[in-house]
PDB file of C-alpha atoms in Angstrom:
ATOM      1  CA  MET K 250       0.065  -0.028   0.166  1.00 78.00           C
ATOM      2  CA  THR K 251       1.497   3.452  -1.209  1.00 87.00           C
ATOM      3  CA  TYR K 252      -0.198   6.156   1.102  1.00 92.00           C
ATOM      4  CA  THR K 253      -0.551   9.654  -0.919  1.00 93.00           C
ATOM      5  CA  VAL K 254      -1.785  13.157  -0.361  1.00 93.00           C
ATOM      6  CA  THR K 255      -1.586  15.964  -2.320  1.00 94.00           C
ATOM      7  CA  LEU K 256      -0.851  19.873  -1.913  1.00 93.00           C
ATOM      8  CA  ASN K 257      -4.500  20.855  -2.422  1.00 93.00           C
ATOM      9  CA  GLN K 258      -5.404  18.544   0.519  1.00 92.00           C
ATOM     10  CA  ILE K 259      -2.916  19.852   2.857  1.00 88.00           C
ATOM     11  CA  ALA K 260      -3.120  24.025   1.833  1.00 88.00           C
ATOM     12  CA  PRO K 261      -6.671  23.963   3.695  1.00 86.00           C
ATOM     13  CA  HIS K 262      -4.841  23.039   7.296  1.00 81.00           C
ATOM     14  CA  GLN K 263      -3.316  26.549   6.652  1.00 78.00           C
ATOM     15  CA  PRO K 264       0.499  25.361   7.312  1.00 80.00           C
ATOM     16  CA  CYS K 265       2.629  28.276   8.361  1.00 84.00           C
ATOM     17  CA  VAL K 266       3.840  30.731   5.658  1.00 85.00           C
ATOM     18  CA  GLY K 267       7.547  29.445   5.964  1.00 88.00           C
ATOM     19  CA  ARG K 268       6.911  25.767   6.030  1.00 86.00           C
ATOM     20  CA  TRP K 269       4.487  26.078   2.980  1.00 88.00           C
ATOM     21  CA  ALA K 270       6.816  27.938   0.923  1.00 91.00           C
ATOM     22  CA  GLU K 271       9.444  25.281   1.975  1.00 91.00           C
ATOM     23  CA  ALA K 272       7.076  22.285   1.040  1.00 89.00           C
ATOM     24  CA  LEU K 273       6.296  24.430  -2.410  1.00 91.00           C
ATOM     25  CA  ARG K 274      10.162  24.200  -3.034  1.00 92.00           C
ATOM     26  CA  LEU K 275      10.809  20.659  -1.871  1.00 91.00           C
ATOM     27  CA  PHE K 276       8.229  19.401  -4.342  1.00 92.00           C
ATOM     28  CA  GLY K 277       9.342  21.461  -7.322  1.00 93.00           C
ATOM     29  CA  LYS K 278       5.935  23.622  -7.206  1.00 91.00           C
ATOM     30  CA  THR K 279       4.894  27.142  -7.395  1.00 91.00           C
ATOM     31  CA  SER K 280       1.121  26.477  -6.251  1.00 92.00           C
ATOM     32  CA  PRO K 281      -0.705  23.833  -4.693  1.00 92.00           C
ATOM     33  CA  ASP K 282      -1.676  20.936  -7.297  1.00 95.00           C
ATOM     34  CA  ASP K 283      -3.524  17.399  -7.178  1.00 95.00           C
ATOM     35  CA  GLU K 284      -0.679  15.508  -7.897  1.00 96.00           C
ATOM     36  CA  PRO K 285      -0.160  12.504  -5.445  1.00 95.00           C
ATOM     37  CA  ILE K 286       2.805  12.714  -3.049  1.00 95.00           C
ATOM     38  CA  PRO K 287       3.881   9.620  -1.147  1.00 95.00           C
ATOM     39  CA  LEU K 288       4.069  10.055   2.204  1.00 94.00           C
ATOM     40  CA  ALA K 289       7.234   8.417   2.220  1.00 95.00           C
ATOM     41  CA  ALA K 290       8.533  11.189  -0.008  1.00 95.00           C
ATOM     42  CA  ILE K 291       6.995  13.808   2.842  1.00 94.00           C
ATOM     43  CA  LEU K 292       8.969  12.089   5.437  1.00 95.00           C
ATOM     44  CA  ASP K 293      12.474  11.839   3.542  1.00 95.00           C
ATOM     45  CA  LYS K 294      11.934  15.386   2.275  1.00 94.00           C
ATOM     46  CA  TRP K 295       9.834  17.709   4.652  1.00 91.00           C
ATOM     47  CA  GLY K 296      10.352  15.730   7.941  1.00 92.00           C
ATOM     48  CA  LEU K 297       8.616  13.519  10.544  1.00 92.00           C
ATOM     49  CA  ASP K 298       6.257  16.377  12.091  1.00 89.00           C
ATOM     50  CA  ALA K 299       5.074  17.291   8.552  1.00 89.00           C
ATOM     51  CA  ALA K 300       4.401  13.169   7.558  1.00 92.00           C
ATOM     52  CA  LEU K 301       2.535  12.786  10.730  1.00 90.00           C
ATOM     53  CA  TRP K 302       0.410  16.222  10.230  1.00 87.00           C
ATOM     54  CA  CYS K 303      -0.491  14.748   6.574  1.00 89.00           C
ATOM     55  CA  LEU K 304      -1.942  11.844   7.850  1.00 90.00           C
ATOM     56  CA  ARG K 305      -5.183  13.829   8.574  1.00 87.00           C
ATOM     57  CA  ASP K 306      -5.440  13.995   4.733  1.00 89.00           C
ATOM     58  CA  LEU K 307      -5.755  10.387   4.238  1.00 88.00           C
ATOM     59  CA  GLY K 308      -8.958   9.095   3.212  1.00 85.00           C
ATOM     60  CA  PRO K 309     -11.401   7.379   5.891  1.00 88.00           C
ATOM     61  CA  GLU K 310     -10.669   4.194   4.126  1.00 89.00           C
ATOM     62  CA  HIS K 311      -7.362   4.366   5.984  1.00 91.00           C
ATOM     63  CA  ASP K 312      -8.763   4.823   9.522  1.00 91.00           C
ATOM     64  CA  GLY K 313      -7.668   1.117  10.644  1.00 93.00           C
ATOM     65  CA  ALA K 314      -4.437   1.475   9.218  1.00 93.00           C
ATOM     66  CA  VAL K 315      -3.342   5.061  10.754  1.00 93.00           C
ATOM     67  CA  ARG K 316      -4.884   3.501  14.246  1.00 95.00           C
ATOM     68  CA  LEU K 317      -2.632   0.814  13.753  1.00 95.00           C
ATOM     69  CA  LEU K 318       0.318   3.149  13.600  1.00 94.00           C
ATOM     70  CA  ILE K 319      -1.014   5.083  16.647  1.00 95.00           C
ATOM     71  CA  CYS K 320      -1.311   1.896  18.318  1.00 95.00           C
ATOM     72  CA  ASN K 321       2.549   1.267  17.570  1.00 95.00           C
ATOM     73  CA  PHE K 322       3.551   4.944  18.797  1.00 94.00           C
ATOM     74  CA  ALA K 323       1.622   4.218  22.254  1.00 94.00           C
ATOM     75  CA  ALA K 324       3.597   0.669  22.584  1.00 94.00           C
ATOM     76  CA  ALA K 325       6.686   2.471  22.289  1.00 93.00           C
ATOM     77  CA  ALA K 326       5.831   4.585  25.235  1.00 92.00           C
ATOM     78  CA  LEU K 327       4.775   1.427  27.449  1.00 92.00           C
ATOM     79  CA  LYS K 328       8.057   1.083  28.410  1.00 88.00           C
ATOM     80  CA  HIS K 329       8.232   4.540  30.299  1.00 88.00           C
ATOM     81  CA  ALA K 330       5.494   3.659  32.304  1.00 90.00           C
ATOM     82  CA  SER K 331       5.218   2.131  35.746  1.00 89.00           C
ATOM     83  CA  PHE K 332       4.944  -1.609  35.692  1.00 89.00           C
ATOM     84  CA  CYS K 333       1.593  -1.534  37.483  1.00 87.00           C
ATOM     85  CA  VAL K 334      -0.215   0.821  34.729  1.00 88.00           C
ATOM     86  CA  ARG K 335       1.705  -0.795  32.117  1.00 88.00           C
ATOM     87  CA  TRP K 336       0.309  -3.821  32.463  1.00 86.00           C
ATOM     88  CA  ARG K 337      -2.970  -3.579  34.188  1.00 89.00           C
ATOM     89  CA  ILE K 338      -4.486  -0.778  32.276  1.00 89.00           C
ATOM     90  CA  LEU K 339      -2.034   0.459  29.220  1.00 94.00           C
ATOM     91  CA  ARG K 340      -1.265  -2.574  27.402  1.00 94.00           C
ATOM     92  CA  PRO K 341      -4.945  -3.931  27.042  1.00 96.00           C
ATOM     93  CA  THR K 342      -6.147  -0.475  26.123  1.00 96.00           C
ATOM     94  CA  ILE K 343      -3.611  -0.741  22.959  1.00 96.00           C
ATOM     95  CA  LYS K 344      -4.483  -4.345  22.571  1.00 97.00           C
ATOM     96  CA  VAL K 345      -8.454  -3.445  22.192  1.00 97.00           C
ATOM     97  CA  ALA K 346      -7.616  -0.395  19.832  1.00 96.00           C
ATOM     98  CA  ARG K 347      -5.959  -2.824  17.418  1.00 96.00           C
ATOM     99  CA  HIS K 348      -8.847  -5.388  17.449  1.00 97.00           C
ATOM    100  CA  TYR K 349     -11.131  -2.253  16.954  1.00 97.00           C
ATOM    101  CA  ALA K 350      -8.787  -1.240  14.134  1.00 95.00           C
ATOM    102  CA  ARG K 351      -8.969  -4.838  12.605  1.00 95.00           C
ATOM    103  CA  GLY K 352     -12.914  -5.232  12.750  1.00 95.00           C
ATOM    104  CA  GLU K 353     -12.537  -7.368  15.924  1.00 97.00           C
ATOM    105  CA  ALA K 354     -13.921  -5.071  18.738  1.00 97.00           C
ATOM    106  CA  THR K 355     -16.993  -2.993  19.275  1.00 96.00           C
ATOM    107  CA  GLU K 356     -17.263   0.548  19.707  1.00 95.00           C
ATOM    108  CA  LYS K 357     -18.202   0.028  23.452  1.00 96.00           C
ATOM    109  CA  GLU K 358     -15.434  -2.103  24.046  1.00 97.00           C
ATOM    110  CA  LEU K 359     -13.277   0.718  22.705  1.00 96.00           C
ATOM    111  CA  ALA K 360     -15.034   3.104  24.711  1.00 95.00           C
ATOM    112  CA  ILE K 361     -14.663   1.393  27.602  1.00 96.00           C
ATOM    113  CA  ALA K 362     -10.842   0.963  26.745  1.00 96.00           C
ATOM    114  CA  GLY K 363     -10.199   4.734  26.144  1.00 94.00           C
ATOM    115  CA  ASN K 364     -11.858   5.744  29.538  1.00 95.00           C
ATOM    116  CA  ALA K 365      -9.375   3.270  31.617  1.00 94.00           C
ATOM    117  CA  ALA K 366      -6.500   4.975  29.852  1.00 93.00           C
ATOM    118  CA  ARG K 367      -7.719   8.395  30.230  1.00 92.00           C
ATOM    119  CA  THR K 368      -8.471   7.595  33.907  1.00 93.00           C
ATOM    120  CA  ALA K 369      -4.877   6.366  34.475  1.00 90.00           C
ATOM    121  CA  ALA K 370      -3.440   9.578  33.069  1.00 89.00           C
ATOM    122  CA  LYS K 371      -5.141  11.298  35.689  1.00 89.00           C
ATOM    123  CA  CYS K 372      -4.308   9.098  38.657  1.00 88.00           C
ATOM    124  CA  VAL K 373      -0.979   7.952  37.998  1.00 87.00           C
ATOM    125  CA  THR K 374       2.150   9.479  39.746  1.00 82.00           C
ATOM    126  CA  GLY K 375       4.921   9.933  37.620  1.00 85.00           C
ATOM    127  CA  GLU K 376       5.096  12.096  34.246  1.00 87.00           C
ATOM    128  CA  ALA K 377       6.198   9.408  32.072  1.00 89.00           C
ATOM    129  CA  SER K 378       3.213   7.153  33.391  1.00 91.00           C
ATOM    130  CA  ALA K 379       0.997  10.024  32.466  1.00 91.00           C
ATOM    131  CA  TRP K 380       2.098  10.619  28.954  1.00 92.00           C
ATOM    132  CA  SER K 381       2.183   6.899  28.566  1.00 93.00           C
ATOM    133  CA  ALA K 382      -1.688   6.495  29.624  1.00 94.00           C
ATOM    134  CA  ARG K 383      -2.528   9.663  27.124  1.00 93.00           C
ATOM    135  CA  ALA K 384      -1.089   7.800  24.309  1.00 93.00           C
ATOM    136  CA  ALA K 385      -2.758   4.618  25.043  1.00 94.00           C
ATOM    137  CA  ALA K 386      -5.843   6.957  25.220  1.00 94.00           C
ATOM    138  CA  TRP K 387      -5.419   8.512  21.830  1.00 93.00           C
ATOM    139  CA  THR K 388      -5.468   5.219  20.202  1.00 94.00           C
ATOM    140  CA  THR K 389      -9.290   5.030  21.071  1.00 94.00           C
ATOM    141  CA  VAL K 390     -10.264   8.329  19.669  1.00 90.00           C
ATOM    142  CA  ALA K 391     -12.895   8.140  17.361  1.00 83.00           C
ATOM    143  CA  ASN K 392     -11.008   9.612  14.485  1.00 84.00           C
ATOM    144  CA  PRO K 393      -7.455   8.505  14.153  1.00 84.00           C
ATOM    145  CA  ARG K 394      -6.582  10.495  11.286  1.00 78.00           C
ATOM    146  CA  SER K 395      -7.159  13.908  13.453  1.00 78.00           C
ATOM    147  CA  ILE K 396      -4.892  12.560  16.278  1.00 81.00           C
ATOM    148  CA  SER K 397      -1.807  10.883  15.085  1.00 83.00           C
ATOM    149  CA  LYS K 398       0.835  13.750  15.609  1.00 82.00           C
ATOM    150  CA  GLU K 399      -0.879  14.082  19.235  1.00 87.00           C
ATOM    151  CA  ALA K 400      -0.321  10.537  19.943  1.00 88.00           C
ATOM    152  CA  SER K 401       3.394  10.886  18.855  1.00 89.00           C
ATOM    153  CA  TRP K 402       3.702  13.824  20.936  1.00 89.00           C
ATOM    154  CA  ALA K 403       2.464  11.990  24.157  1.00 90.00           C
ATOM    155  CA  ALA K 404       4.824   9.043  23.022  1.00 90.00           C
ATOM    156  CA  ASN K 405       7.676  11.611  23.031  1.00 88.00           C
ATOM    157  CA  ASN K 406       6.711  13.112  26.038  1.00 89.00           C
ATOM    158  CA  ALA K 407       6.942   9.643  27.850  1.00 89.00           C
ATOM    159  CA  ALA K 408      10.304   9.276  26.618  1.00 86.00           C
ATOM    160  CA  VAL K 409      11.322  12.737  27.815  1.00 85.00           C
ATOM    161  CA  SER K 410       9.827  12.395  31.041  1.00 86.00           C
ATOM    162  CA  ALA K 411      11.586   8.938  31.849  1.00 82.00           C
ATOM    163  CA  ALA K 412      14.973  10.418  31.107  1.00 77.00           C
ATOM    164  CA  ARG K 413      15.107  13.840  33.325  1.00 67.00           C
ATOM    165  CA  GLY K 414      17.632  14.231  35.510  1.00 50.00           C
ATOM    166  CA  THR K 415      17.776  15.995  38.825  1.00 42.00           C
ATOM    167  CA  SER K 416      19.707  19.118  38.625  1.00 42.00           C
ATOM    168  CA  VAL K 417      18.573  21.765  35.898  1.00 44.00           C
ATOM    169  CA  GLY K 418      21.421  21.426  33.314  1.00 50.00           C
ATOM    170  CA  ALA K 419      21.006  17.515  33.794  1.00 55.00           C
ATOM    171  CA  LEU K 420      17.438  18.350  33.064  1.00 57.00           C
ATOM    172  CA  ARG K 421      17.883  20.037  30.067  1.00 66.00           C
ATOM    173  CA  ALA K 422      20.118  17.751  28.529  1.00 72.00           C
ATOM    174  CA  ALA K 423      18.674  14.703  29.216  1.00 71.00           C
ATOM    175  CA  SER K 424      15.265  15.987  27.829  1.00 76.00           C
ATOM    176  CA  LEU K 425      17.088  16.908  24.408  1.00 80.00           C
ATOM    177  CA  ARG K 426      18.595  13.462  24.076  1.00 82.00           C
ATOM    178  CA  ALA K 427      15.738  11.585  24.762  1.00 82.00           C
ATOM    179  CA  SER K 428      13.583  13.584  22.787  1.00 84.00           C
ATOM    180  CA  ALA K 429      15.988  13.286  19.722  1.00 88.00           C
ATOM    181  CA  ALA K 430      16.075   9.210  20.580  1.00 87.00           C
ATOM    182  CA  ALA K 431      12.149   9.531  20.767  1.00 89.00           C
ATOM    183  CA  LYS K 432      11.703  10.999  17.390  1.00 91.00           C
ATOM    184  CA  ARG K 433      14.267   8.622  15.745  1.00 92.00           C
ATOM    185  CA  LYS K 434      11.962   5.884  17.315  1.00 93.00           C
ATOM    186  CA  GLN K 435       8.953   7.305  15.903  1.00 93.00           C
ATOM    187  CA  GLU K 436      10.495   7.696  12.544  1.00 94.00           C
ATOM    188  CA  LYS K 437      11.514   3.986  12.315  1.00 95.00           C
ATOM    189  CA  ILE K 438       7.926   2.851  13.451  1.00 94.00           C
ATOM    190  CA  LEU K 439       6.422   5.169  10.500  1.00 95.00           C
ATOM    191  CA  ARG K 440       9.064   3.947   7.913  1.00 95.00           C
ATOM    192  CA  ARG K 441       8.213   0.497   8.828  1.00 94.00           C
ATOM    193  CA  TRP K 442       4.309   1.272   8.579  1.00 94.00           C
ATOM    194  CA  LEU K 443       4.802   2.863   5.238  1.00 93.00           C
ATOM    195  CA  LYS K 444       6.817  -0.255   3.914  1.00 89.00           C
ATOM    196  CA  ASP K 445       5.123  -3.251   5.349  1.00 83.00           C
ATOM    197  CA  GLY K 446       1.754  -1.688   5.927  1.00 69.00           C
ATOM    198  CA  ALA K 447      -0.414  -1.799   9.418  1.00 62.00           C
ATOM    199  CA  ARG K 448      -0.159  -4.847  11.588  1.00 64.00           C
TER     200      ARG K 448
END
């Protein structure tokens, strides 16, 4: 499966002027048109954040596949959650979301799983666990195309929170390293999804 979007699909979301000019230049355009651009090309030329942002322009027929991608981001965040939260609430939430994406779970089951993860996000101690719970909760949102970047952001924040040091200097350095590592992991997940399809 090759996922594509067009610049005419992207334009209504009002990308910032600088980024839009960059996109036109990168894809050899002077104005938006309806030529399909593979999401892999957007990732290669325009970067991870742009590729995640463009997921919203995939048609609803791809909702299941995009939800599975979000589940992969959330699963990557699980290692940063406490053992109790990870196994008792978050892992089952992601499992239900995967089943739903494949047509193997009901909307009611998805809603119950999402409520459990959202409750965990409010109640757990530790930033990393809370961010992991948010990432899991986002796997259950009704329209996965609209929240793929938020799920990625939550997974990234779980990694950053887990890596923080105690002093101000160590905090900033650890956060920067963790953020870069999390983004590399997410890009790897997205590339695998683009290459091998949803799983």
